[in-house]
mmCIF file with all atom_site columns, C-alpha atoms in Angstrom:
data_model
loop_
_atom_site.group_PDB
_atom_site.id
_atom_site.type_symbol
_atom_site.label_atom_id
_atom_site.label_alt_id
_atom_site.label_comp_id
_atom_site.label_asym_id
_atom_site.label_entity_id
_atom_site.label_seq_id
_atom_site.pdbx_PDB_ins_code
_atom_site.Cartn_x
_atom_site.Cartn_y
_atom_site.Cartn_z
_atom_site.occupancy
_atom_site.B_iso_or_equiv
_atom_site.pdbx_formal_charge
_atom_site.auth_seq_id
_atom_site.auth_comp_id
_atom_site.auth_asym_id
_atom_site.auth_atom_id
_atom_site.pdbx_PDB_model_num
ATOM 1   C CA . UNK A 1 1   ? -27.914 157.370 104.302 1.00 0.00 ? 30  UNK A CA 1
ATOM 2   C CA . UNK A 1 2   ? -27.176 159.766 101.451 1.00 0.00 ? 31  UNK A CA 1
ATOM 3   C CA . UNK A 1 3   ? -24.934 161.705 103.781 1.00 0.00 ? 32  UNK A CA 1
ATOM 4   C CA . UNK A 1 4   ? -22.899 158.585 104.694 1.00 0.00 ? 33  UNK A CA 1
ATOM 5   C CA . UNK A 1 5   ? -22.607 157.630 100.970 1.00 0.00 ? 34  UNK A CA 1
ATOM 6   C CA . UNK A 1 6   ? -21.337 161.118 100.126 1.00 0.00 ? 35  UNK A CA 1
ATOM 7   C CA . UNK A 1 7   ? -18.744 160.894 102.884 1.00 0.00 ? 36  UNK A CA 1
ATOM 8   C CA . UNK A 1 8   ? -17.565 157.527 101.542 1.00 0.00 ? 37  UNK A CA 1
ATOM 9   C CA . UNK A 1 9   ? -17.242 158.922 97.996  1.00 0.00 ? 38  UNK A CA 1
ATOM 10  C CA . UNK A 1 10  ? -15.302 161.921 99.261  1.00 0.00 ? 39  UNK A CA 1
ATOM 11  C CA . UNK A 1 11  ? -13.079 159.590 101.243 1.00 0.00 ? 40  UNK A CA 1
ATOM 12  C CA . UNK A 1 12  ? -12.323 157.523 98.139  1.00 0.00 ? 41  UNK A CA 1
ATOM 13  C CA . UNK A 1 13  ? -11.460 160.638 96.095  1.00 0.00 ? 42  UNK A CA 1
ATOM 14  C CA . UNK A 1 14  ? -9.246  161.921 98.920  1.00 0.00 ? 43  UNK A CA 1
ATOM 15  C CA . UNK A 1 15  ? -7.380  158.604 99.027  1.00 0.00 ? 44  UNK A CA 1
ATOM 16  C CA . UNK A 1 16  ? -6.876  158.642 95.254  1.00 0.00 ? 45  UNK A CA 1
ATOM 17  C CA . UNK A 1 17  ? -5.614  162.215 95.400  1.00 0.00 ? 46  UNK A CA 1
ATOM 18  C CA . UNK A 1 18  ? -3.078  161.278 98.065  1.00 0.00 ? 47  UNK A CA 1
ATOM 19  C CA . UNK A 1 19  ? -1.916  158.298 95.992  1.00 0.00 ? 48  UNK A CA 1
ATOM 20  C CA . UNK A 1 20  ? -1.470  160.479 92.927  1.00 0.00 ? 49  UNK A CA 1
ATOM 21  C CA . UNK A 1 21  ? 0.540   163.038 94.889  1.00 0.00 ? 50  UNK A CA 1
ATOM 22  C CA . UNK A 1 22  ? 2.648   160.288 96.422  1.00 0.00 ? 51  UNK A CA 1
ATOM 23  C CA . UNK A 1 23  ? 3.629   158.813 93.045  1.00 0.00 ? 52  UNK A CA 1
ATOM 24  C CA . UNK A 1 24  ? 7.209   159.710 92.121  1.00 0.00 ? 53  UNK A CA 1
ATOM 25  C CA . UNK A 1 25  ? 7.522   161.993 89.144  1.00 0.00 ? 54  UNK A CA 1
ATOM 26  C CA . UNK A 1 26  ? 9.538   160.669 86.199  1.00 0.00 ? 55  UNK A CA 1
ATOM 27  C CA . UNK A 1 27  ? 12.525  162.857 85.431  1.00 0.00 ? 56  UNK A CA 1
ATOM 28  C CA . UNK A 1 28  ? 12.132  164.968 82.308  1.00 0.00 ? 57  UNK A CA 1
ATOM 29  C CA . UNK A 1 29  ? 14.913  164.266 79.832  1.00 0.00 ? 58  UNK A CA 1
ATOM 30  C CA . UNK A 1 30  ? 16.853  167.216 78.501  1.00 0.00 ? 59  UNK A CA 1
ATOM 31  C CA . UNK A 1 31  ? 16.001  167.853 74.852  1.00 0.00 ? 60  UNK A CA 1
ATOM 32  C CA . UNK A 1 32  ? 18.951  168.286 72.479  1.00 0.00 ? 61  UNK A CA 1
ATOM 33  C CA . UNK A 1 33  ? 19.895  168.771 68.831  1.00 0.00 ? 62  UNK A CA 1
ATOM 34  C CA . UNK A 1 34  ? 23.219  168.513 66.995  1.00 0.00 ? 63  UNK A CA 1
ATOM 35  C CA . UNK A 1 35  ? 24.367  170.265 63.830  1.00 0.00 ? 64  UNK A CA 1
ATOM 36  C CA . UNK A 1 36  ? 27.383  169.259 61.729  1.00 0.00 ? 65  UNK A CA 1
ATOM 37  C CA . UNK A 1 37  ? 29.527  171.601 59.614  1.00 0.00 ? 66  UNK A CA 1
ATOM 38  C CA . UNK A 1 38  ? 30.041  170.233 56.988  1.00 0.00 ? 67  UNK A CA 1
ATOM 39  C CA . UNK A 1 39  ? 27.706  167.238 56.889  1.00 0.00 ? 68  UNK A CA 1
ATOM 40  C CA . UNK A 1 40  ? 29.535  165.485 54.039  1.00 0.00 ? 69  UNK A CA 1
ATOM 41  C CA . UNK A 1 41  ? 33.109  164.977 52.899  1.00 0.00 ? 70  UNK A CA 1
ATOM 42  C CA . UNK A 1 42  ? 35.825  162.366 52.453  1.00 0.00 ? 71  UNK A CA 1
ATOM 43  C CA . UNK A 1 43  ? 37.238  160.133 55.154  1.00 0.00 ? 72  UNK A CA 1
ATOM 44  C CA . UNK A 1 44  ? 39.672  162.107 57.303  1.00 0.00 ? 73  UNK A CA 1
ATOM 45  C CA . UNK A 1 45  ? 37.587  165.299 57.079  1.00 0.00 ? 74  UNK A CA 1
ATOM 46  C CA . UNK A 1 46  ? 37.539  167.697 60.032  1.00 0.00 ? 75  UNK A CA 1
ATOM 47  C CA . UNK A 1 47  ? 33.926  168.228 61.128  1.00 0.00 ? 76  UNK A CA 1
ATOM 48  C CA . UNK A 1 48  ? 32.697  170.903 63.529  1.00 0.00 ? 77  UNK A CA 1
ATOM 49  C CA . UNK A 1 49  ? 29.640  170.181 65.643  1.00 0.00 ? 78  UNK A CA 1
ATOM 50  C CA . UNK A 1 50  ? 27.284  172.344 67.668  1.00 0.00 ? 79  UNK A CA 1
ATOM 51  C CA . UNK A 1 51  ? 24.860  170.988 70.271  1.00 0.00 ? 80  UNK A CA 1
ATOM 52  C CA . UNK A 1 52  ? 21.843  172.812 71.677  1.00 0.00 ? 81  UNK A CA 1
ATOM 53  C CA . UNK A 1 53  ? 20.583  171.283 74.918  1.00 0.00 ? 82  UNK A CA 1
ATOM 54  C CA . UNK A 1 54  ? 18.799  171.985 78.189  1.00 0.00 ? 83  UNK A CA 1
ATOM 55  C CA . UNK A 1 55  ? 21.220  169.759 80.085  1.00 0.00 ? 84  UNK A CA 1
ATOM 56  C CA . UNK A 1 56  ? 22.844  171.394 83.099  1.00 0.00 ? 85  UNK A CA 1
ATOM 57  C CA . UNK A 1 57  ? 26.165  173.190 82.903  1.00 0.00 ? 86  UNK A CA 1
ATOM 58  C CA . UNK A 1 58  ? 29.124  170.863 83.225  1.00 0.00 ? 87  UNK A CA 1
ATOM 59  C CA . UNK A 1 59  ? 27.364  167.905 81.603  1.00 0.00 ? 88  UNK A CA 1
ATOM 60  C CA . UNK A 1 60  ? 29.674  165.929 79.338  1.00 0.00 ? 89  UNK A CA 1
ATOM 61  C CA . UNK A 1 61  ? 28.330  165.213 75.854  1.00 0.00 ? 90  UNK A CA 1
ATOM 62  C CA . UNK A 1 62  ? 30.116  162.347 74.153  1.00 0.00 ? 91  UNK A CA 1
ATOM 63  C CA . UNK A 1 63  ? 30.213  162.287 70.340  1.00 0.00 ? 92  UNK A CA 1
ATOM 64  C CA . UNK A 1 64  ? 29.895  158.922 68.604  1.00 0.00 ? 93  UNK A CA 1
ATOM 65  C CA . UNK A 1 65  ? 30.515  158.244 64.908  1.00 0.00 ? 94  UNK A CA 1
ATOM 66  C CA . UNK A 1 66  ? 28.657  155.130 63.826  1.00 0.00 ? 95  UNK A CA 1
ATOM 67  C CA . UNK A 1 67  ? 28.620  154.051 67.473  1.00 0.00 ? 96  UNK A CA 1
ATOM 68  C CA . UNK A 1 68  ? 32.334  154.645 68.084  1.00 0.00 ? 97  UNK A CA 1
ATOM 69  C CA . UNK A 1 69  ? 33.237  157.336 70.600  1.00 0.00 ? 98  UNK A CA 1
ATOM 70  C CA . UNK A 1 70  ? 35.430  160.041 69.044  1.00 0.00 ? 99  UNK A CA 1
ATOM 71  C CA . UNK A 1 71  ? 35.441  163.045 71.368  1.00 0.00 ? 100 UNK A CA 1
ATOM 72  C CA . UNK A 1 72  ? 33.441  164.956 73.971  1.00 0.00 ? 101 UNK A CA 1
ATOM 73  C CA . UNK A 1 73  ? 32.305  168.483 74.805  1.00 0.00 ? 102 UNK A CA 1
ATOM 74  C CA . UNK A 1 74  ? 31.134  170.166 77.995  1.00 0.00 ? 103 UNK A CA 1
ATOM 75  C CA . UNK A 1 75  ? 27.735  171.869 78.178  1.00 0.00 ? 104 UNK A CA 1
ATOM 76  C CA . UNK A 1 76  ? 27.803  175.545 79.103  1.00 0.00 ? 105 UNK A CA 1
ATOM 77  C CA . UNK A 1 77  ? 24.872  177.921 78.839  1.00 0.00 ? 106 UNK A CA 1
ATOM 78  C CA . UNK A 1 78  ? 22.688  175.492 76.912  1.00 0.00 ? 107 UNK A CA 1
ATOM 79  C CA . UNK A 1 79  ? 25.217  174.533 74.261  1.00 0.00 ? 108 UNK A CA 1
ATOM 80  C CA . UNK A 1 80  ? 28.352  172.542 73.568  1.00 0.00 ? 109 UNK A CA 1
ATOM 81  C CA . UNK A 1 81  ? 30.643  172.549 70.559  1.00 0.00 ? 110 UNK A CA 1
ATOM 82  C CA . UNK A 1 82  ? 33.827  171.065 69.222  1.00 0.00 ? 111 UNK A CA 1
ATOM 83  C CA . UNK A 1 83  ? 35.206  169.096 66.306  1.00 0.00 ? 112 UNK A CA 1
ATOM 84  C CA . UNK A 1 84  ? 36.155  165.581 65.315  1.00 0.00 ? 113 UNK A CA 1
ATOM 85  C CA . UNK A 1 85  ? 37.957  163.863 62.464  1.00 0.00 ? 114 UNK A CA 1
ATOM 86  C CA . UNK A 1 86  ? 36.049  161.358 60.355  1.00 0.00 ? 115 UNK A CA 1
ATOM 87  C CA . UNK A 1 87  ? 37.852  158.002 60.700  1.00 0.00 ? 116 UNK A CA 1
ATOM 88  C CA . UNK A 1 88  ? 40.118  157.341 57.718  1.00 0.00 ? 117 UNK A CA 1
ATOM 89  C CA . UNK A 1 89  ? 39.031  153.696 57.610  1.00 0.00 ? 118 UNK A CA 1
ATOM 90  C CA . UNK A 1 90  ? 35.375  154.324 56.729  1.00 0.00 ? 119 UNK A CA 1
ATOM 91  C CA . UNK A 1 91  ? 34.112  153.780 53.193  1.00 0.00 ? 120 UNK A CA 1
ATOM 92  C CA . UNK A 1 92  ? 31.589  155.786 51.193  1.00 0.00 ? 121 UNK A CA 1
ATOM 93  C CA . UNK A 1 93  ? 28.112  155.977 52.712  1.00 0.00 ? 122 UNK A CA 1
ATOM 94  C CA . UNK A 1 94  ? 25.927  157.749 55.254  1.00 0.00 ? 123 UNK A CA 1
ATOM 95  C CA . UNK A 1 95  ? 26.820  157.415 58.938  1.00 0.00 ? 124 UNK A CA 1
ATOM 96  C CA . UNK A 1 96  ? 25.100  158.434 62.160  1.00 0.00 ? 125 UNK A CA 1
ATOM 97  C CA . UNK A 1 97  ? 26.771  160.941 64.470  1.00 0.00 ? 126 UNK A CA 1
ATOM 98  C CA . UNK A 1 98  ? 25.112  160.720 67.873  1.00 0.00 ? 127 UNK A CA 1
ATOM 99  C CA . UNK A 1 99  ? 25.451  162.061 71.408  1.00 0.00 ? 128 UNK A CA 1
ATOM 100 C CA . UNK A 1 100 ? 25.685  160.254 74.715  1.00 0.00 ? 129 UNK A CA 1
ATOM 101 C CA . UNK A 1 101 ? 25.339  161.644 78.214  1.00 0.00 ? 130 UNK A CA 1
ATOM 102 C CA . UNK A 1 102 ? 22.731  164.378 77.721  1.00 0.00 ? 131 UNK A CA 1
ATOM 103 C CA . UNK A 1 103 ? 19.783  162.394 79.057  1.00 0.00 ? 132 UNK A CA 1
ATOM 104 C CA . UNK A 1 104 ? 17.828  162.792 75.830  1.00 0.00 ? 133 UNK A CA 1
ATOM 105 C CA . UNK A 1 105 ? 20.187  161.900 73.016  1.00 0.00 ? 134 UNK A CA 1
ATOM 106 C CA . UNK A 1 106 ? 20.208  163.343 69.528  1.00 0.00 ? 135 UNK A CA 1
ATOM 107 C CA . UNK A 1 107 ? 21.847  162.506 66.220  1.00 0.00 ? 136 UNK A CA 1
ATOM 108 C CA . UNK A 1 108 ? 22.624  163.759 62.726  1.00 0.00 ? 137 UNK A CA 1
ATOM 109 C CA . UNK A 1 109 ? 24.000  162.108 59.604  1.00 0.00 ? 138 UNK A CA 1
ATOM 110 C CA . UNK A 1 110 ? 27.337  162.539 57.851  1.00 0.00 ? 139 UNK A CA 1
ATOM 111 C CA . UNK A 1 111 ? 27.892  161.331 54.287  1.00 0.00 ? 140 UNK A CA 1
ATOM 112 C CA . UNK A 1 112 ? 31.362  160.061 53.445  1.00 0.00 ? 141 UNK A CA 1
ATOM 113 C CA . UNK A 1 113 ? 32.274  160.833 49.840  1.00 0.00 ? 142 UNK A CA 1
ATOM 114 C CA . UNK A 1 114 ? 35.194  159.513 47.777  1.00 0.00 ? 143 UNK A CA 1
ATOM 115 C CA . UNK A 1 115 ? 38.299  161.656 47.413  1.00 0.00 ? 144 UNK A CA 1
ATOM 116 C CA . UNK A 1 116 ? 41.448  161.591 45.286  1.00 0.00 ? 145 UNK A CA 1
ATOM 117 C CA . UNK A 1 117 ? 44.756  163.420 45.600  1.00 0.00 ? 146 UNK A CA 1
ATOM 118 C CA . UNK A 1 118 ? 47.312  163.902 42.857  1.00 0.00 ? 147 UNK A CA 1
ATOM 119 C CA . UNK A 1 119 ? 51.011  164.076 43.720  1.00 0.00 ? 148 UNK A CA 1
ATOM 120 C CA . UNK A 1 120 ? 51.532  166.789 41.087  1.00 0.00 ? 149 UNK A CA 1
ATOM 121 C CA . UNK A 1 121 ? 49.298  169.566 39.800  1.00 0.00 ? 150 UNK A CA 1
ATOM 122 C CA . UNK A 1 122 ? 51.186  169.870 36.501  1.00 0.00 ? 151 UNK A CA 1
ATOM 123 C CA . UNK A 1 123 ? 52.427  167.433 33.904  1.00 0.00 ? 152 UNK A CA 1
ATOM 124 C CA . UNK A 1 124 ? 52.913  166.468 30.274  1.00 0.00 ? 153 UNK A CA 1
ATOM 125 C CA . UNK A 1 125 ? 51.068  163.949 28.130  1.00 0.00 ? 154 UNK A CA 1
ATOM 126 C CA . UNK A 1 126 ? 52.568  160.552 28.908  1.00 0.00 ? 155 UNK A CA 1
ATOM 127 C CA . UNK A 1 127 ? 53.719  161.502 32.419  1.00 0.00 ? 156 UNK A CA 1
ATOM 128 C CA . UNK A 1 128 ? 52.992  159.139 35.293  1.00 0.00 ? 157 UNK A CA 1
ATOM 129 C CA . UNK A 1 129 ? 51.339  160.837 38.261  1.00 0.00 ? 158 UNK A CA 1
ATOM 130 C CA . UNK A 1 130 ? 51.005  159.236 41.694  1.00 0.00 ? 159 UNK A CA 1
ATOM 131 C CA . UNK A 1 131 ? 47.457  159.211 43.018  1.00 0.00 ? 160 UNK A CA 1
ATOM 132 C CA . UNK A 1 132 ? 45.901  158.270 46.353  1.00 0.00 ? 161 UNK A CA 1
ATOM 133 C CA . UNK A 1 133 ? 42.238  158.100 47.287  1.00 0.00 ? 162 UNK A CA 1
ATOM 134 C CA . UNK A 1 134 ? 39.764  156.989 49.918  1.00 0.00 ? 163 UNK A CA 1
ATOM 135 C CA . UNK A 1 135 ? 36.046  156.478 50.443  1.00 0.00 ? 164 UNK A CA 1
ATOM 136 C CA . UNK A 1 136 ? 35.532  154.111 47.526  1.00 0.00 ? 165 UNK A CA 1
ATOM 137 C CA . UNK A 1 137 ? 33.679  150.822 47.610  1.00 0.00 ? 166 UNK A CA 1
ATOM 138 C CA . UNK A 1 138 ? 36.023  148.138 48.963  1.00 0.00 ? 167 UNK A CA 1
ATOM 139 C CA . UNK A 1 139 ? 37.778  145.727 46.617  1.00 0.00 ? 168 UNK A CA 1
ATOM 140 C CA . UNK A 1 140 ? 36.507  147.174 43.358  1.00 0.00 ? 169 UNK A CA 1
ATOM 141 C CA . UNK A 1 141 ? 37.817  148.831 40.183  1.00 0.00 ? 170 UNK A CA 1
ATOM 142 C CA . UNK A 1 142 ? 38.178  152.609 40.305  1.00 0.00 ? 171 UNK A CA 1
ATOM 143 C CA . UNK A 1 143 ? 38.084  154.259 36.875  1.00 0.00 ? 172 UNK A CA 1
ATOM 144 C CA . UNK A 1 144 ? 39.719  157.613 36.075  1.00 0.00 ? 173 UNK A CA 1
ATOM 145 C CA . UNK A 1 145 ? 38.275  160.098 33.597  1.00 0.00 ? 174 UNK A CA 1
ATOM 146 C CA . UNK A 1 146 ? 39.712  163.251 32.053  1.00 0.00 ? 175 UNK A CA 1
ATOM 147 C CA . UNK A 1 147 ? 37.673  166.463 31.724  1.00 0.00 ? 176 UNK A CA 1
ATOM 148 C CA . UNK A 1 148 ? 34.212  164.934 31.502  1.00 0.00 ? 177 UNK A CA 1
ATOM 149 C CA . UNK A 1 149 ? 35.129  162.105 29.128  1.00 0.00 ? 178 UNK A CA 1
ATOM 150 C CA . UNK A 1 150 ? 32.977  158.978 29.435  1.00 0.00 ? 179 UNK A CA 1
ATOM 151 C CA . UNK A 1 151 ? 35.928  156.739 28.549  1.00 0.00 ? 180 UNK A CA 1
ATOM 152 C CA . UNK A 1 152 ? 38.266  155.837 31.387  1.00 0.00 ? 181 UNK A CA 1
ATOM 153 C CA . UNK A 1 153 ? 41.957  156.436 30.699  1.00 0.00 ? 182 UNK A CA 1
ATOM 154 C CA . UNK A 1 154 ? 43.248  154.576 33.784  1.00 0.00 ? 183 UNK A CA 1
ATOM 155 C CA . UNK A 1 155 ? 42.124  151.999 36.346  1.00 0.00 ? 184 UNK A CA 1
ATOM 156 C CA . UNK A 1 156 ? 43.180  151.184 39.906  1.00 0.00 ? 185 UNK A CA 1
ATOM 157 C CA . UNK A 1 157 ? 41.873  148.596 42.351  1.00 0.00 ? 186 UNK A CA 1
ATOM 158 C CA . UNK A 1 158 ? 40.626  149.712 45.759  1.00 0.00 ? 187 UNK A CA 1
ATOM 159 C CA . UNK A 1 159 ? 41.680  147.972 48.952  1.00 0.00 ? 188 UNK A CA 1
ATOM 160 C CA . UNK A 1 160 ? 39.420  146.164 51.403  1.00 0.00 ? 189 UNK A CA 1
ATOM 161 C CA . UNK A 1 161 ? 38.956  149.491 53.214  1.00 0.00 ? 190 UNK A CA 1
ATOM 162 C CA . UNK A 1 162 ? 38.146  151.480 50.063  1.00 0.00 ? 191 UNK A CA 1
ATOM 163 C CA . UNK A 1 163 ? 41.477  153.233 49.579  1.00 0.00 ? 192 UNK A CA 1
ATOM 164 C CA . UNK A 1 164 ? 43.385  153.466 46.294  1.00 0.00 ? 193 UNK A CA 1
ATOM 165 C CA . UNK A 1 165 ? 47.047  154.080 45.619  1.00 0.00 ? 194 UNK A CA 1
ATOM 166 C CA . UNK A 1 166 ? 49.087  153.894 42.425  1.00 0.00 ? 195 UNK A CA 1
ATOM 167 C CA . UNK A 1 167 ? 50.063  155.834 39.342  1.00 0.00 ? 196 UNK A CA 1
ATOM 168 C CA . UNK A 1 168 ? 48.086  157.013 36.332  1.00 0.00 ? 197 UNK A CA 1
ATOM 169 C CA . UNK A 1 169 ? 49.426  158.115 32.937  1.00 0.00 ? 198 UNK A CA 1
ATOM 170 C CA . UNK A 1 170 ? 48.208  161.416 31.500  1.00 0.00 ? 199 UNK A CA 1
ATOM 171 C CA . UNK A 1 171 ? 46.470  160.670 28.184  1.00 0.00 ? 200 UNK A CA 1
ATOM 172 C CA . UNK A 1 172 ? 46.680  162.790 25.020  1.00 0.00 ? 201 UNK A CA 1
ATOM 173 C CA . UNK A 1 173 ? 44.865  166.099 25.516  1.00 0.00 ? 202 UNK A CA 1
ATOM 174 C CA . UNK A 1 174 ? 45.098  169.755 24.666  1.00 0.00 ? 203 UNK A CA 1
ATOM 175 C CA . UNK A 1 175 ? 47.223  172.049 26.760  1.00 0.00 ? 204 UNK A CA 1
ATOM 176 C CA . UNK A 1 176 ? 45.345  173.739 29.596  1.00 0.00 ? 205 UNK A CA 1
ATOM 177 C CA . UNK A 1 177 ? 43.753  173.054 32.957  1.00 0.00 ? 206 UNK A CA 1
ATOM 178 C CA . UNK A 1 178 ? 42.069  169.650 32.956  1.00 0.00 ? 207 UNK A CA 1
ATOM 179 C CA . UNK A 1 179 ? 39.918  167.864 35.520  1.00 0.00 ? 208 UNK A CA 1
ATOM 180 C CA . UNK A 1 180 ? 40.427  164.307 36.688  1.00 0.00 ? 209 UNK A CA 1
ATOM 181 C CA . UNK A 1 181 ? 37.647  162.371 38.390  1.00 0.00 ? 210 UNK A CA 1
ATOM 182 C CA . UNK A 1 182 ? 37.583  158.863 39.800  1.00 0.00 ? 211 UNK A CA 1
ATOM 183 C CA . UNK A 1 183 ? 34.528  156.640 39.907  1.00 0.00 ? 212 UNK A CA 1
ATOM 184 C CA . UNK A 1 184 ? 33.773  153.152 41.174  1.00 0.00 ? 213 UNK A CA 1
ATOM 185 C CA . UNK A 1 185 ? 30.438  153.024 39.261  1.00 0.00 ? 214 UNK A CA 1
ATOM 186 C CA . UNK A 1 186 ? 28.642  154.816 42.092  1.00 0.00 ? 215 UNK A CA 1
ATOM 187 C CA . UNK A 1 187 ? 29.426  158.321 43.354  1.00 0.00 ? 216 UNK A CA 1
ATOM 188 C CA . UNK A 1 188 ? 32.363  160.066 41.647  1.00 0.00 ? 217 UNK A CA 1
ATOM 189 C CA . UNK A 1 189 ? 35.240  161.364 43.699  1.00 0.00 ? 218 UNK A CA 1
ATOM 190 C CA . UNK A 1 190 ? 35.814  165.066 44.062  1.00 0.00 ? 219 UNK A CA 1
ATOM 191 C CA . UNK A 1 191 ? 37.498  166.273 40.904  1.00 0.00 ? 220 UNK A CA 1
ATOM 192 C CA . UNK A 1 192 ? 41.127  167.338 40.948  1.00 0.00 ? 221 UNK A CA 1
ATOM 193 C CA . UNK A 1 193 ? 42.672  169.738 38.456  1.00 0.00 ? 222 UNK A CA 1
ATOM 194 C CA . UNK A 1 194 ? 45.920  169.218 36.609  1.00 0.00 ? 223 UNK A CA 1
ATOM 195 C CA . UNK A 1 195 ? 47.597  171.755 34.327  1.00 0.00 ? 224 UNK A CA 1
ATOM 196 C CA . UNK A 1 196 ? 48.758  170.106 31.116  1.00 0.00 ? 225 UNK A CA 1
ATOM 197 C CA . UNK A 1 197 ? 51.978  171.716 29.954  1.00 0.00 ? 226 UNK A CA 1
ATOM 198 C CA . UNK A 1 198 ? 53.215  172.267 26.423  1.00 0.00 ? 227 UNK A CA 1
ATOM 199 C CA . UNK A 1 199 ? 54.976  169.256 24.882  1.00 0.00 ? 228 UNK A CA 1
ATOM 200 C CA . UNK A 1 200 ? 58.533  168.642 25.979  1.00 0.00 ? 229 UNK A CA 1
#
């Protein structure tokens, strides 16, 4: 009796073992990571990326910025690299840069910062200087400051996409190299330098 019971138990274990072996194995996703150089900058910035992955050679890795496909790179020897341009229409903030096509996707963040550009790097007090900018909060007032002053000397309104365009007048200041920053009450734009010339 004990012998028959032992045979039945062994039979059950054998059946279970066969069932386990017969189960299909789930494919193991290829791990990946992505690094951005730089990981912050104004809209329109050129960004280099490097992907480390165990995906097979020839696999296409698509690069998405905030869910929008920008470019792709081909895996070779466990890595893929390339570059993309941050869309000029994005406003200030932190965005996700992600991959698609590697099996196990990865992502990193890119912070869009405001930026201003002056049409001239030199000028006199009272001169009007054309200025353009991007990455500001949409439809808001952008204030301009000279060399660390807390009092704005000029104001421009940003567009619905966060860009600014117009002219500013250089306020009274001592001759020398001065800095101009622009701020929409949040993050300041990258400063730009202007050389103030001697009076005309």
